Structure formats: C-alpha cells, structure tokens
XYZ file of C-alpha atoms in Angstrom:
726
model
C -41.376 114.936 -249.100
C -38.632 112.545 -248.000
C -36.326 115.437 -247.140
C -38.703 116.419 -244.330
C -37.993 113.304 -242.302
C -34.456 112.085 -241.966
C -33.853 108.444 -241.164
C -32.179 109.493 -237.922
C -35.190 111.537 -236.857
C -37.605 108.705 -237.506
C -35.415 106.189 -235.743
C -35.024 108.459 -232.748
C -38.754 109.036 -232.519
C -39.734 105.438 -233.194
C -41.828 106.480 -236.182
C -40.150 104.614 -239.013
C -41.935 102.075 -241.141
C -45.668 101.539 -240.834
C -45.906 101.454 -237.048
C -45.919 105.166 -236.197
C -44.512 104.330 -232.790
C -47.587 102.500 -231.521
C -47.883 99.106 -229.900
C -50.483 97.644 -232.277
C -50.020 99.283 -235.685
C -52.425 98.970 -238.581
C -51.455 95.858 -240.562
C -53.659 96.336 -243.614
C -52.579 97.596 -247.006
C -51.586 101.257 -246.921
C -54.258 103.486 -248.448
C -52.299 106.718 -248.191
C -49.350 107.798 -250.279
C -45.802 107.475 -249.028
C -45.432 111.260 -249.061
C -48.473 111.672 -246.824
C -47.222 109.040 -244.401
C -43.836 110.764 -244.221
C -45.524 114.101 -243.591
C -47.459 112.474 -240.741
C -44.232 111.124 -239.244
C -42.703 114.597 -239.427
C -45.588 116.219 -237.561
C -45.876 113.400 -235.028
C -42.172 113.647 -234.230
C -42.790 117.083 -232.729
C -40.448 118.758 -235.201
C -43.186 121.063 -236.506
C -44.510 122.024 -233.092
C -41.036 122.905 -231.908
C -40.775 125.553 -234.638
C -43.484 127.653 -232.979
C -42.202 130.971 -231.752
C -43.435 133.822 -229.612
C -44.678 136.961 -231.306
C -42.052 139.599 -232.058
C -44.745 142.238 -232.538
C -47.373 143.717 -230.253
C -50.029 146.330 -229.614
C -48.286 149.659 -230.191
C -48.103 152.420 -227.570
C -49.901 154.839 -229.893
C -52.833 152.432 -230.187
C -52.983 151.836 -226.430
C -52.682 155.558 -225.718
C -56.120 155.999 -227.248
C -57.597 153.897 -224.412
C -59.263 151.402 -226.763
C -62.036 149.187 -225.435
C -61.275 145.535 -224.658
C -63.142 144.556 -227.855
C -60.904 146.862 -229.902
C -57.761 145.611 -228.196
C -58.666 141.999 -228.960
C -59.565 142.861 -232.560
C -56.316 144.792 -233.054
C -54.389 141.793 -231.737
C -56.182 139.582 -234.273
C -55.334 142.064 -237.055
C -51.652 142.157 -236.123
C -51.519 138.371 -235.907
C -52.995 138.126 -239.400
C -50.416 140.610 -240.698
C -47.302 139.300 -238.998
C -47.640 135.708 -237.768
C -45.098 133.501 -239.552
C -46.476 131.528 -242.489
C -45.712 127.847 -242.946
C -46.490 125.575 -245.871
C -44.401 122.493 -246.524
C -43.833 121.150 -250.042
C -46.538 118.628 -250.806
C -49.019 119.846 -248.186
C -52.529 119.814 -249.600
C -53.983 122.485 -247.301
C -52.811 126.032 -246.611
C -52.791 127.699 -243.191
C -50.864 127.159 -239.966
C -51.135 128.290 -236.333
C -47.521 129.233 -235.688
C -47.593 131.337 -232.496
C -46.623 129.655 -229.241
C -48.803 132.053 -227.216
C -51.890 130.534 -228.849
C -51.178 127.299 -226.957
C -51.378 129.175 -223.641
C -55.159 129.654 -223.755
C -55.010 133.379 -224.282
C -55.316 135.850 -227.140
C -51.709 136.452 -228.224
C -50.400 140.004 -227.667
C -52.911 140.514 -224.833
C -53.623 139.375 -221.301
C -57.152 138.308 -222.268
C -58.161 134.681 -221.854
C -59.264 132.964 -225.027
C -62.226 130.662 -225.686
C -62.378 126.889 -225.343
C -64.911 124.221 -224.334
C -67.159 124.985 -227.274
C -67.715 124.155 -230.915
C -68.152 127.237 -233.048
C -70.576 127.563 -235.949
C -68.393 126.240 -238.723
C -71.342 124.658 -240.528
C -73.088 128.005 -240.968
C -69.804 129.688 -241.914
C -69.304 127.105 -244.656
C -72.857 127.651 -245.840
C -72.707 131.470 -246.143
C -68.982 132.240 -246.082
C -67.289 135.178 -244.423
C -69.121 137.357 -246.940
C -72.470 136.270 -245.507
C -71.321 136.936 -241.947
C -70.124 140.383 -242.977
C -73.543 141.089 -244.484
C -75.213 140.137 -241.185
C -72.973 142.553 -239.272
C -73.620 145.389 -241.725
C -77.377 144.816 -241.625
C -77.405 144.774 -237.821
C -75.406 147.993 -237.577
C -77.660 149.641 -240.163
C -80.697 149.170 -237.930
C -79.217 151.806 -235.626
C -80.678 150.527 -232.358
C -77.556 149.130 -230.712
C -76.052 150.706 -227.645
C -72.470 151.944 -227.810
C -70.971 148.702 -226.500
C -72.916 146.663 -229.039
C -71.701 148.856 -231.907
C -68.171 148.615 -230.556
C -68.372 144.809 -230.513
C -69.765 144.526 -234.044
C -67.152 146.909 -235.397
C -64.473 144.815 -233.660
C -65.973 141.704 -235.249
C -65.684 143.430 -238.633
C -61.998 144.086 -237.960
C -61.570 140.374 -237.201
C -63.224 139.473 -240.503
C -60.880 141.813 -242.339
C -57.968 140.207 -240.498
C -59.036 136.740 -241.622
C -58.960 138.068 -245.185
C -55.455 139.461 -244.674
C -54.178 136.108 -243.400
C -55.842 134.323 -246.301
C -54.313 136.770 -248.776
C -50.821 136.166 -247.418
C -51.143 132.441 -248.131
C -52.484 133.137 -251.621
C -49.444 135.331 -252.298
C -47.064 132.736 -250.820
C -48.400 130.037 -253.114
C -48.375 132.309 -256.159
C -44.723 133.140 -255.544
C -43.800 129.493 -255.087
C -45.661 128.464 -258.211
C -43.797 131.121 -260.191
C -40.427 129.741 -259.101
C -41.047 126.010 -258.631
C -41.363 123.120 -261.012
C -42.396 119.498 -261.122
C -44.626 117.820 -258.548
C -44.336 120.607 -255.978
C -45.573 123.180 -258.479
C -48.476 120.973 -259.522
C -49.515 120.423 -255.897
C -49.250 124.124 -255.075
C -51.458 124.940 -258.053
C -54.125 122.557 -256.740
C -53.915 124.077 -253.261
C -54.124 127.608 -254.655
C -57.139 126.745 -256.810
C -58.998 125.447 -253.750
C -57.870 128.397 -251.638
C -58.778 131.408 -253.788
C -62.531 131.635 -253.072
C -62.826 130.246 -249.565
C -63.722 130.848 -246.838
C -64.876 134.271 -248.059
C -67.350 132.459 -250.310
C -69.131 129.149 -249.613
C -67.191 126.143 -250.943
C -68.373 124.643 -254.221
C -66.296 121.447 -254.094
C -64.894 118.990 -251.587
C -61.386 120.391 -252.007
C -62.692 123.869 -251.273
C -64.758 122.561 -248.372
C -61.835 120.888 -246.601
C -59.655 123.953 -247.194
C -62.375 126.334 -245.988
C -63.052 124.346 -242.817
C -59.338 124.214 -242.062
C -58.950 127.988 -242.462
C -62.062 128.761 -240.415
C -60.847 126.582 -237.568
C -57.125 127.280 -237.731
C -57.442 131.068 -237.792
C -59.427 130.843 -234.563
C -56.662 128.626 -233.229
C -53.880 130.956 -234.348
C -55.598 133.687 -232.344
C -55.840 131.534 -229.211
C -59.356 130.043 -229.437
C -59.509 126.273 -228.976
C -62.725 125.127 -230.625
C -63.994 121.680 -231.382
C -64.555 120.940 -235.065
C -68.019 119.450 -234.774
C -69.787 117.277 -237.321
C -67.076 116.828 -239.931
C -68.923 114.329 -242.134
C -72.205 116.236 -241.989
C -70.494 119.426 -243.155
C -68.387 117.886 -245.928
C -70.300 114.762 -246.989
C -72.635 116.476 -249.489
C -69.692 118.185 -251.211
C -67.863 114.885 -251.629
C -70.963 113.128 -252.912
C -71.489 115.790 -255.571
C -67.837 115.672 -256.635
C -67.799 111.880 -256.846
C -70.966 111.851 -258.935
C -69.512 114.473 -261.281
C -66.152 112.699 -261.537
C -64.253 115.693 -260.146
C -62.420 113.691 -257.487
C -61.624 110.088 -256.578
C -61.976 108.523 -253.146
C -58.196 108.149 -252.956
C -57.739 111.872 -253.627
C -60.394 112.745 -251.068
C -58.758 110.484 -248.481
C -55.446 112.298 -248.957
C -57.153 115.627 -248.254
C -58.733 114.292 -245.068
C -55.363 112.863 -244.022
C -53.689 116.245 -244.450
C -56.395 117.854 -242.289
C -55.602 115.312 -239.561
C -51.849 115.681 -239.959
C -51.930 119.461 -239.801
C -54.019 119.181 -236.654
C -50.831 117.878 -234.990
C -49.085 121.219 -235.549
C -48.846 121.938 -231.798
C -47.215 118.614 -230.895
C -43.766 119.112 -229.416
C -43.198 115.553 -228.093
C -42.516 117.143 -224.717
C -44.230 116.560 -221.375
C -47.290 118.669 -220.691
C -48.984 117.493 -217.499
C -52.182 115.940 -218.837
C -50.606 115.257 -222.225
C -49.694 117.078 -225.393
C -53.059 116.919 -227.140
C -55.498 118.607 -224.771
C -56.652 121.424 -227.029
C -60.360 120.488 -227.126
C -60.465 119.697 -230.858
C -62.993 116.867 -230.877
C -64.725 115.699 -234.025
C -68.200 114.151 -234.133
C -69.258 111.659 -236.805
C -72.488 109.997 -237.960
C -75.755 110.361 -236.032
C -78.732 112.046 -237.670
C -79.384 115.467 -239.154
C -82.020 117.980 -238.079
C -84.714 116.041 -239.940
C -83.724 112.712 -238.392
C -81.962 111.320 -241.478
C -78.761 109.265 -241.011
C -75.600 111.307 -241.612
C -72.909 108.615 -242.022
C -71.434 108.882 -245.504
C -68.229 108.483 -247.499
C -66.487 111.147 -245.420
C -67.219 109.104 -242.283
C -65.418 106.168 -243.881
C -62.477 108.295 -245.001
C -61.953 109.701 -241.508
C -61.899 106.200 -240.035
C -59.494 105.085 -242.786
C -57.077 107.875 -241.900
C -57.213 107.327 -238.146
C -56.799 103.589 -238.558
C -53.686 103.999 -240.702
C -51.958 106.980 -239.080
C -53.139 106.530 -235.483
C -53.362 110.278 -234.961
C -55.043 110.961 -231.631
C -55.046 114.764 -231.724
C -58.590 114.870 -233.098
C -60.488 112.602 -230.692
C -63.500 111.173 -232.499
C -66.960 110.541 -231.099
C -69.235 108.489 -233.344
C -72.957 108.921 -232.761
C -74.698 105.542 -232.888
C -78.132 104.094 -232.155
C -79.920 100.755 -232.377
C -80.129 101.099 -236.172
C -76.410 101.644 -236.710
C -75.176 99.098 -239.284
C -72.841 96.363 -238.091
C -70.354 97.521 -240.708
C -69.874 100.859 -238.931
C -69.735 99.290 -235.467
C -67.101 96.846 -236.687
C -65.038 99.704 -238.146
C -65.155 101.468 -234.784
C -64.229 98.247 -232.982
C -61.338 97.549 -235.359
C -59.836 100.969 -234.628
C -60.452 100.631 -230.892
C -58.471 97.380 -230.950
C -55.409 99.301 -232.117
C -55.430 101.172 -228.801
C -55.234 104.847 -228.054
C -58.898 105.307 -227.208
C -59.196 107.615 -230.211
C -62.745 106.626 -231.181
C -65.552 106.808 -228.603
C -69.337 106.587 -228.996
C -72.422 108.649 -228.186
C -75.857 107.060 -227.850
C -78.337 109.156 -229.856
C -81.289 107.290 -228.376
C -80.375 108.529 -224.910
C -79.010 111.984 -225.698
C -81.612 113.403 -228.089
C -84.608 112.766 -225.764
C -82.554 114.100 -222.847
C -81.919 117.361 -224.694
C -85.538 117.805 -225.773
C -86.650 117.021 -222.223
C -84.362 119.785 -221.020
C -86.034 122.204 -223.415
C -84.061 122.215 -226.659
C -86.051 122.048 -229.925
C -85.940 118.625 -231.581
C -84.022 119.824 -234.644
C -81.285 121.317 -232.475
C -81.148 118.263 -230.225
C -80.614 116.074 -233.272
C -77.698 118.296 -234.299
C -75.809 117.988 -231.006
C -72.040 117.880 -230.918
C -69.706 118.514 -227.995
C -67.666 121.273 -226.426
C -64.405 119.934 -227.827
C -64.262 117.432 -224.968
C -67.313 115.154 -224.434
C -69.892 117.431 -222.777
C -72.934 117.674 -225.039
C -73.803 121.082 -226.518
C -75.613 122.582 -229.499
C -72.757 123.648 -231.807
C -72.521 127.214 -233.037
C -75.161 128.383 -230.557
C -73.650 127.753 -227.132
C -71.294 129.403 -224.680
C -70.328 126.594 -222.331
C -68.657 126.265 -218.969
C -68.721 123.637 -216.246
C -68.258 123.614 -212.474
C -66.465 120.529 -211.135
C -66.781 119.503 -207.507
C -65.859 116.435 -205.470
C -68.888 114.798 -203.854
C -66.649 112.441 -201.875
C -65.215 115.426 -200.023
C -68.711 116.253 -198.793
C -69.057 112.786 -197.285
C -65.665 113.244 -195.623
C -67.010 116.430 -194.039
C -70.070 114.570 -192.800
C -67.723 112.085 -191.120
C -65.524 114.819 -189.630
C -62.551 113.847 -191.803
C -60.094 116.319 -193.254
C -56.528 116.423 -194.538
C -56.330 120.197 -194.191
C -54.840 121.660 -191.020
C -56.909 124.790 -191.500
C -60.117 122.779 -191.577
C -59.120 120.772 -188.546
C -60.381 117.356 -187.523
C -63.656 117.004 -185.712
C -65.518 114.112 -184.210
C -68.380 112.903 -186.384
C -71.812 113.935 -185.167
C -73.627 111.239 -183.226
C -75.859 110.123 -186.066
C -78.372 107.774 -184.500
C -79.039 105.955 -187.725
C -77.964 105.769 -191.326
C -80.767 108.062 -192.471
C -79.491 110.842 -190.203
C -75.992 110.479 -191.599
C -77.279 110.470 -195.164
C -79.422 113.545 -194.518
C -76.321 115.439 -193.383
C -74.491 114.468 -196.582
C -77.472 115.458 -198.719
C -77.683 118.828 -196.974
C -74.022 119.513 -197.715
C -74.549 118.473 -201.329
C -77.474 120.848 -201.750
C -75.549 123.700 -200.123
C -72.665 123.275 -202.579
C -75.061 123.045 -205.499
C -76.916 126.156 -204.414
C -73.649 128.078 -204.368
C -72.601 126.756 -207.785
C -75.984 127.411 -209.353
C -75.862 130.978 -208.123
C -72.523 131.749 -209.755
C -72.604 134.179 -212.667
C -71.194 132.924 -215.955
C -70.881 136.290 -217.647
C -67.704 138.376 -217.627
C -66.128 141.216 -219.553
C -63.423 139.231 -221.344
C -63.573 140.209 -225.034
C -64.062 137.522 -227.674
C -64.921 139.275 -230.975
C -63.343 136.596 -233.179
C -65.142 133.670 -231.541
C -68.389 135.671 -231.399
C -68.393 135.843 -235.206
C -69.273 132.160 -235.352
C -71.864 131.909 -232.568
C -75.554 132.479 -233.254
C -77.058 135.329 -231.268
C -73.960 137.478 -230.787
C -74.483 139.670 -233.863
C -78.221 140.054 -233.319
C -77.888 140.927 -229.623
C -74.716 142.965 -229.992
C -73.247 141.007 -227.106
C -70.148 138.849 -227.013
C -69.588 135.176 -226.373
C -69.026 135.663 -222.634
C -71.623 138.404 -222.171
C -74.862 136.560 -222.908
C -74.652 136.903 -226.673
C -75.035 133.248 -227.701
C -78.482 131.717 -228.073
C -77.599 129.413 -225.176
C -75.308 130.160 -222.255
C -74.692 126.970 -220.290
C -72.881 126.459 -216.994
C -73.029 122.831 -215.938
C -72.382 121.522 -212.405
C -70.267 118.369 -212.688
C -70.071 116.018 -209.727
C -67.066 113.775 -209.245
C -66.678 110.783 -206.977
C -70.304 109.599 -206.901
C -69.332 105.905 -207.151
C -66.938 106.385 -204.229
C -69.653 108.056 -202.168
C -72.005 105.131 -202.795
C -69.325 102.526 -202.031
C -68.389 104.282 -198.789
C -72.007 104.586 -197.705
C -72.514 100.895 -198.449
C -69.713 99.919 -196.054
C -70.747 102.377 -193.337
C -74.363 101.251 -193.436
C -73.433 97.611 -193.057
C -70.553 97.752 -190.552
C -71.924 100.544 -188.364
C -75.707 100.526 -188.626
C -76.596 96.948 -189.632
C -74.054 94.599 -188.030
C -72.865 96.986 -185.304
C -69.285 95.814 -185.769
C -68.152 99.410 -185.169
C -69.611 102.570 -183.757
C -69.321 105.491 -186.128
C -66.549 107.184 -184.065
C -64.631 103.894 -183.994
C -64.867 103.448 -187.746
C -63.960 107.075 -188.424
C -60.897 106.583 -186.214
C -59.834 103.727 -188.502
C -60.105 106.022 -191.507
C -58.325 108.848 -189.720
C -55.428 106.446 -189.054
C -55.368 105.586 -192.783
C -56.166 101.917 -192.002
C -52.975 101.515 -189.974
C -53.202 98.279 -188.012
C -56.415 97.342 -189.833
C -55.058 95.712 -192.982
C -57.116 92.541 -192.448
C -60.289 94.591 -192.203
C -59.335 96.671 -195.227
C -58.755 93.577 -197.342
C -61.973 91.984 -196.092
C -63.951 95.018 -197.183
C -62.272 94.991 -200.578
C -62.984 91.313 -201.202
C -66.428 90.779 -199.653
C -68.375 93.829 -200.741
C -69.971 93.949 -204.162
C -69.301 97.566 -204.971
C -70.859 99.628 -207.727
C -69.825 98.348 -211.148
C -70.645 94.678 -210.511
C -74.362 94.758 -211.372
C -75.136 94.550 -207.645
C -78.714 95.391 -206.696
C -77.702 96.848 -203.321
C -74.778 98.952 -204.550
C -76.648 100.155 -207.622
C -79.642 101.175 -205.503
C -77.476 103.192 -203.138
C -75.738 104.991 -205.969
C -79.127 105.634 -207.566
C -80.233 107.378 -204.389
C -77.194 109.686 -204.405
C -77.591 110.254 -208.139
C -81.291 111.104 -207.853
C -80.690 113.574 -205.038
C -77.950 115.292 -207.031
C -79.674 115.422 -210.405
C -83.094 116.150 -208.909
C -81.860 119.261 -207.125
C -80.104 120.578 -210.234
C -83.123 119.785 -212.414
C -85.360 121.880 -210.179
C -82.987 124.819 -210.676
C -82.019 124.173 -214.286
C -82.066 127.840 -215.258
C -80.839 130.648 -213.053
C -79.688 134.187 -213.890
C -80.396 133.550 -217.567
C -77.981 130.615 -217.654
C -78.916 126.981 -218.311
C -77.658 124.620 -215.589
C -77.672 120.995 -216.816
C -76.236 118.422 -214.425
C -73.222 116.361 -215.434
C -70.906 113.802 -213.852
C -67.179 113.896 -214.529
C -63.697 113.990 -213.083
C -61.625 114.677 -216.237
C -58.549 113.247 -214.540
C -58.976 115.089 -211.249
C -59.237 111.744 -209.471
C -55.486 111.403 -210.046
C -54.499 115.023 -209.569
C -56.551 117.826 -207.967
C -58.744 115.649 -205.741
C -55.864 113.675 -204.240
C -54.749 116.577 -202.077
C -57.928 116.611 -199.980
C -59.054 112.986 -200.031
C -58.563 110.935 -196.890
C -58.826 107.177 -196.533
C -62.215 105.998 -197.767
C -64.662 103.682 -196.052
C -64.528 101.410 -199.096
C -61.016 100.280 -198.171
C -58.856 102.774 -200.026
C -55.961 104.536 -198.375
C -55.414 108.278 -198.629
C -53.903 109.135 -201.989
C -55.528 106.229 -203.831
C -56.811 106.906 -207.324
C -60.566 106.370 -207.243
C -63.387 106.511 -209.788
C -62.985 108.355 -213.076
C -65.987 110.192 -214.499
C -68.963 107.851 -213.951
C -66.929 104.643 -213.883
C -66.106 102.155 -211.120
C -63.159 102.735 -208.817
C -60.091 100.809 -210.025
C -60.118 97.220 -208.855
C -63.687 97.230 -207.560
C -65.281 96.034 -210.818
C -64.677 92.292 -210.870
C -67.474 90.892 -213.042
C -66.536 92.111 -216.487
C -67.478 95.006 -218.755
C -71.111 93.987 -219.217
C -71.686 94.232 -215.466
C -69.988 97.633 -215.484
C -72.313 98.848 -218.228
C -75.359 97.525 -216.358
C -74.399 99.363 -213.183
C -73.575 102.528 -215.107
C -76.974 102.445 -216.797
C -78.931 101.486 -213.666
C -79.683 105.177 -213.031
C -81.815 107.468 -215.176
C -79.071 109.001 -217.296
C -81.721 111.157 -218.935
C -81.298 113.382 -215.859
C -77.832 114.390 -217.132
C -78.211 116.900 -219.983
C -74.642 117.951 -219.154
C -73.457 114.453 -220.010
C -71.240 111.857 -218.437
C -68.741 109.232 -219.534
C -68.088 105.562 -218.929
C -64.410 104.612 -219.253
C -63.506 101.041 -220.176
C -60.003 99.592 -220.355
C -59.947 96.293 -222.252
C -57.145 93.721 -222.376
C -55.870 93.390 -225.979
C -55.642 89.597 -225.827
C -59.368 89.367 -225.078
C -60.501 91.088 -228.286
C -58.381 89.419 -230.949
C -59.835 87.948 -234.117
C -63.413 88.055 -235.314
C -64.713 86.972 -231.918
C -62.966 89.917 -230.309
C -64.364 92.281 -232.903
C -67.858 91.016 -232.176
C -67.239 91.382 -228.440
C -66.409 95.086 -228.785
C -69.351 95.650 -231.118
C -71.589 93.812 -228.660
C -70.497 96.080 -225.815
C -71.482 99.089 -227.907
C -74.890 97.619 -228.688
C -75.449 96.785 -225.009
C -74.518 100.333 -224.071
C -77.149 101.681 -226.468
C -79.822 99.194 -225.395
C -79.308 99.901 -221.690
C -79.403 103.666 -222.166
C -75.823 104.909 -221.784
C -74.695 108.381 -222.847
C -71.020 108.279 -223.854
C -68.498 105.443 -223.680
C -64.761 105.677 -224.278
C -62.950 102.370 -224.659
C -59.201 101.952 -224.525
C -57.671 98.631 -225.538
C -54.294 98.583 -223.830
C -52.061 96.211 -221.895
C -51.091 97.354 -218.410
C -47.672 95.721 -218.716
C -47.081 97.585 -221.962
C -47.840 100.859 -220.197
C -45.276 99.996 -217.531
C -42.671 99.379 -220.245
C -43.586 102.644 -221.943
C -43.240 104.424 -218.616
C -39.684 103.159 -218.233
C -38.694 103.458 -221.913
C -40.691 106.347 -223.401
C -38.321 106.646 -226.342
C -39.561 103.282 -227.621
C -43.239 104.337 -227.643
C -43.364 108.022 -228.663
C -46.771 107.803 -230.347
C -48.423 105.339 -227.939
C -51.697 107.101 -227.194
C -54.071 106.447 -224.320
C -57.525 107.773 -223.546
C -57.426 110.287 -220.710
C -60.987 111.566 -220.478
C -62.472 113.649 -223.276
C -59.145 113.503 -225.053
C -56.346 111.120 -225.896
C -52.672 111.904 -225.427
C -49.326 110.302 -226.100
C -48.441 108.363 -222.963
C -44.840 109.588 -222.975
C -45.991 113.208 -222.604
C -48.024 112.574 -219.434
C -46.580 113.332 -216.036
C -45.942 110.368 -213.754
C -49.119 110.984 -211.727
C -51.255 111.023 -214.875
C -49.548 107.864 -216.150
C -50.281 106.107 -212.865
C -53.925 107.114 -213.118
C -54.200 105.424 -216.531
C -52.325 102.334 -215.376
C -54.567 101.993 -212.299
C -57.743 101.471 -214.319
C -59.170 97.965 -214.178
C -58.215 95.912 -217.229
C -61.379 94.128 -218.352
C -61.780 91.096 -220.579
C -63.641 92.114 -223.719
C -66.085 89.239 -223.774
C -67.262 89.522 -220.156
C-alpha cells in the first residue's frame, strides 16, 4: 500500500504521521493497520477524486430515434454506465466498487439532462434483507397482475433494466478480481481472494456474513451514487450489527478484522474528494449515517458496529459520512463519553438526535409507532422514514417578511416605502403574521410531483413498485415537502427592540427608527452598541425574549400544522438556514433592529445570532427548548461552537456529556457541536496548506475548511465560541 502515497504527497497535503492534517489528532494507540491508514491518507489527499473523468460514451442516436420515454432514457443511461464506467480497485482495498464518473457529482443522471435524487435515504435495509433477487421478484409479480397502465408498465420495465445493469456492474468487478487473482501473488492476491469471496453472492442475494453485508451495502449505495443519486446511508449499525454478532459468536471474524472493513467503507466514501474549493465545501453529498436509537419494537440498537464506527472516525477523522447518534435518557454514559471524546477532536462529525422528542413528534404527526422508531434522515438532518419517503423542503427567510412590514428593502425593484402607521405593537405584529401566513399558503400549495424519471432510486423506495409510479410522481409511501423557516431568532430579537424603543419607552417613533435602519445605523453607533449590550436577546434564557420567539414560533408552526397535508403531500414544519444566513439571505437583508448592519451574518438554523448569546451553552439550550419543538416534524438544529480549552480532561468530557443530557431532558431535537478555536480557523484561512483535513460543521454536513469559499469560512468563524462548562 505504501506505493499509493508518496512522502512528497503526504507532506504537501499535511497528512503524514498520525495527524491526518487536523488540529487535534487522535492520540490513542492506533487500532487500524498501517496499510489502511495510508489508504485513508491517499483518499483524503484528493488524489483519488481527481482521477474522476467525464463519460466518453452516451445514449446513441439509434436509441434516441425511437423516441424512448424518460423512464427508458434514464434506464438506458444506467445500463451504459454499468457497462462502460471505469473500474477502480486499489491493491489492498477490502471492498469492491467505485463511483468514477465526474457527472455523478453534478446532481444529475450521467449521459442525460435529468436531475438525480438527493435529500433521502433509500431502502437499503430491505434490499439487504431480500437482495436484488427479491426486488426483481416483486417487479415480476406486479407486472404479472396485468392491471397497470402503460406508464406504470414502462416504469417497472425500466426498473428491471436498472436491476440488470447493477448485475452487469457487479459482474465486471468479479471479473476484474478474478483476473488479478490469476496473475498476482502474495498479500495482494490473498486480499483479492477475500474480497471476491464476499462479492460473489451479494447484493443479488441477501448477505450471510458481516463481510458480505458491508460489501453488499457498499455496492447498493455506490451504484446509486455512480448513477448520480446522492442517498443517505441510514442506520448502519442496525443493518449490519446482527451479521457481526453472528460472525463473532461463530468465530468467523475478529473485531480487528471487522474494524478494518468498516474503515474501508469510510475511506472509500471519500472517493469524490478533490481537495479543491467547492462553495459550501467538498463533502456536501448528503451521505449521513445514523447510529444507535431503538428498533421498531423499541429495543436498543447500539452494538459492536456502533463502537467500530466511532473507532474509525476517532482515528481517521473522516468527515465525509456525517454521523448522527440517536440518544435518550437511558443512553449509557459510556456511549455519551465516546461521542464527547470524538467531538473534542473537532470537525463536528458526530451530532445527536433526541429519540424522546422525535418519536412522539412523528407519531403525533400521524406515522405508525414502528416507523417512527425507525426514523433516519434525508442525508442531511431533516427527519424522515427511510426507504419509504420522497422528501423535499421549501426554505424561506422570515426576517425578510418583517423587513417588508417595516417598509425596508435592498432591492431597487421593490422600492422603499414608509412603514404603515401602526398604532401599537399588536398592529405591527398582525401585519407580520399576515405576511407569514401568505407565504406559507403559497408554499403549502406548491406541487411536489414532476415528470423527472428516477427508475433506479425507485427500486429502493416502498410503494413505487406497487403503485407503478416513480419516486417523484407519488410512488413512495410518503411524499413530504417541508416548509423551513429561517431567521426566526432574528425576527424575535428585532421585535423585542421595536416593542421597547418604539411602543414602550417612546424613544423613537416607528418612522424614525426605520430611518435609522434604512441608513444602516450611520451616525447611530452609540445606539447600536447600547442595543447590543443592554438587551437580553434570545439564547440567554431570557423570559421576555423566549416568550416573544415562542409567539412567532407558535404562529408559524400552528398554521403549518393546520394544513399538514395538501395535494396528497405531507407538509411538516421545520426551521433551518443550512448556511443561507451567510450566503443567499445576505443579498436581501437590511440592517436589523437588533443592532446588526446590513450584510451581517445572523442566526443559523434555530440557534442564536452570533455574539448575542452571552450566558453559556446551557442558557442557549434552555432558550432553544423553550418552545414546543414537538410542533416541528420537519426537524430543526441547534448549532454549538465550543472552545477547545474549555473541554479538556475528564471534566471537559463530562461537560460535553452533560450538555447532551440537558438537551435530551429539555426536549431538543438535533444538536451539532463543533469544538474549534476561532484563532485556529483564522490561521487555517490564511494558510490552508497547513490544515488540509481540518473539518468544521456547516449544517447537516461537515466539510474541510480549506475547501469552503471565503464567505462560508466567515460564517463559521462568526459563530459564538462558548465555554463548554457554562
């Protein structure tokens, strides 16, 4: 394996030794082999990702001359990809299969102009249970019933072509390994024989061992990826834990061998890294993994595979599979401490879900209990039922609506208007609420369905075969389109200031105060600083601020709840920004009443605005949980940035674990914690070559800081750095 990574390459990329280019590397004894660590360095350097090429083949004119349906075009593209996409398998790799086409990273089906599928987790658990053979039998049985319309038959036949294509791709890797085994010797030959033995039956047949299970899951996921679909993985330990337990009991595998297999899954998941800038980072391919929690019967899931995943992430610091661990009040301290220990290394790779909040929220929304217990995410952090859901979300900026109420605008086409003469605060608030409801009514009325073909993804989503309808055409058991509000903390903070300065103290009339905002606080720096220092804004466990945000929250979630299904689509409310607070929203945001100038980076997701949370992380959690988060079936996230010096040693470990327990007790949904030093980020900004693998949490994903654009880096740097014990 050493020939894969030259000393010069590792030195250039800052990946030599045990540090993997991070600020706080794992200092424990290495659990993984040297060869596996070198393979990780090779992938993390971007050398593998830079070998991706564009397809040199395409849909032929003879095929297109027959005017094939969109389903057939997509299926033919999948077939050609399976036949002709370059193969890649490095010596020593323990899993076969690679997504080698650059077009797949463009969120489209290669060889076509069709968009591909993301923001979902496909039904890998069922596919492991019945294999491709079982899925093929379901298609054949449905076609044999003879009651499908022409489009339904066309879709199912296209799905059959996709299944055949998966078999072709699989067969090419079998042949590649057979040829290498015939000509190779020594350790490489022995490894290839092990890989081939695990590869032969799966995923056509259900896996019978842990080796087969890991290989099958990789092929199921990576073939989707090769063809442009970006799916989450889902509940990795739930799917593979029973196979490992059986193998360990039978003596067929050791924990060290199993850990190496998991490590290779993680390493190969970095195959699209190029170490080049990519806007919001180089790892935003929606490939989240969910660990622990409970199964459909309510039994705890955490097992040996859970531990192995955390071992691998701790040692290799690979952020390309963001991990969300499902916890509750019964979660053992041992698991919480493992999570905390990895969080202390930085990167924000491991986040948490609160089962005790999410499961009742989902059943209250109407999901059966067994399905609610099996929740995962859409590859980011929005909660869905995996393998049964087509998901989309509709982001909007609530702060912009308040700007409109005040007659503020940064758009010349919108023009500036004087604010209406609101006689009292209630009149002003009623105008804002009316604008909010008007936007929601428009969003809730939007149709989710479209005619984009998705036969490959539809194979792994319950409902599509039975209905004869595709992923985007109402085929899945659940079609979900979730309104997601951004800027709610900023709305509440602004209303707090306006109510006090205009309607309570009378220091300003509303037109006078709006004029201050329109001038971007010019000449009013003393006032701006006074507002920033004397107001207890949301995030400080302030009764007044929390109550005002609760009012905005209740109006938003209450309206969506009353209209939670429309046009056959579920409409669960969510709160998020997903980085828009530092990008998309900046272009239309004016100065805010809470003392921020135009262009300031404000609240992320459902977290305090940077610099406004002054009383520590516990106060932030209390404010975050002061609303009824059970009204958010679409989910939300609390972002915490913790100073590394504040969580050192055993006391620091307990502080992070305590924050997680408080989050569960107070009723939070999802919390992502990044332990990172602001000064370190500034150094990494100026000297990216010294920190190539320094990862930071963005929103539902982590990314290497060096691959973020300057505006995204500034957004991360701006977050308040909390002390872990506060």
